[in-house]
Coordinates of C-alpha atoms in Angstrom, one line a residue:
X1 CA -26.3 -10.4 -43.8
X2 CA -25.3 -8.3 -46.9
X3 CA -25.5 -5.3 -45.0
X4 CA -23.4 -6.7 -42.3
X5 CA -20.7 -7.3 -44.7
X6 CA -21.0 -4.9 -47.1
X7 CA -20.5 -2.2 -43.4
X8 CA -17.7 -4.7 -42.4
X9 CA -16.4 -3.9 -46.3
X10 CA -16.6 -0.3 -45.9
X11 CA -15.2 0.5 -42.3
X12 CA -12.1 -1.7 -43.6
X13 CA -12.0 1.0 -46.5
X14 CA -11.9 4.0 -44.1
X15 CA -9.9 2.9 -41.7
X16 CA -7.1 1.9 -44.6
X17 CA -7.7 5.6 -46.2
X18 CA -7.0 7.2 -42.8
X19 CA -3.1 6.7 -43.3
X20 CA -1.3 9.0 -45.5
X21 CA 0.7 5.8 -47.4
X22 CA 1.1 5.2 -50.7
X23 CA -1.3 2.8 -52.3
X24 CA 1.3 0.3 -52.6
X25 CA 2.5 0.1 -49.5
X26 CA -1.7 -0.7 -48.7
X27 CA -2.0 -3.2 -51.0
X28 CA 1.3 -5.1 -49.8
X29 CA -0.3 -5.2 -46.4
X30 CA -3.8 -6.2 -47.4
X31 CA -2.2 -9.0 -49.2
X32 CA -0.4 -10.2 -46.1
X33 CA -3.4 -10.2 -44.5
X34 CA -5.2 -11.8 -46.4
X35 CA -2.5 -15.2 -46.5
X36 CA -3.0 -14.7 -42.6
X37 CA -6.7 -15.2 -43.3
X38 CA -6.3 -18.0 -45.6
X39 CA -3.9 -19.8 -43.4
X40 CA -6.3 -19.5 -40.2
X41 CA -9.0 -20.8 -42.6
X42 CA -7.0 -23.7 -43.9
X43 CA -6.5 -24.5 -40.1
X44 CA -9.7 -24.5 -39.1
X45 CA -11.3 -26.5 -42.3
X46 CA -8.3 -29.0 -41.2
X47 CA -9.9 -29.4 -37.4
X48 CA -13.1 -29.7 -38.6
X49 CA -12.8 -32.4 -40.8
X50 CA -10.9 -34.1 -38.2
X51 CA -13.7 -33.7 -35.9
X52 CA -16.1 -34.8 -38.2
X53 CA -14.0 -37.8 -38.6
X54 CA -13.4 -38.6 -35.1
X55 CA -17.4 -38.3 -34.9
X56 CA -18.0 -40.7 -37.6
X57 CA -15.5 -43.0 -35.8
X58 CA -17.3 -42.8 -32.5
X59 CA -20.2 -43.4 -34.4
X60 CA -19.1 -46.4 -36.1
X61 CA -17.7 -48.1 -32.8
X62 CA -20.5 -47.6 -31.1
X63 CA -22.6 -49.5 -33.0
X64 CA -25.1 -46.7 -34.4

């Protein structure tokens, strides 16, 4: 798995350095990115807890 990301790391490296941009301009996008990333992350912690609590629920009405 380390290599996976570690590859997944470095391709996202290249493919920034491909465009002729200043470094700033990189690191302002990379750090909207990254807020999209945490937002869909937030979301999907959110729908997992309320599965696991409609689970539990189910659970607990049924009797087991």
């Amino acid at each position: 798995m380390d290599f996976i990301i570690r590859e997944f790391r470095d391709s996202v490296v290249n493919e920034i350095n491909k465009y002729d941009l200043p470094m700033e301009v990189k690191r302002l996008v990379l750090l909207e990115i990254m807020q999209e990333i945490t937002r869909q992350v937030e979301i999907s912690i959110k729908k997992s807890i309320e599965e696991i609590k409609a689970d539990e629920k189910e659970t607990n009405e049924n009797g087991n």
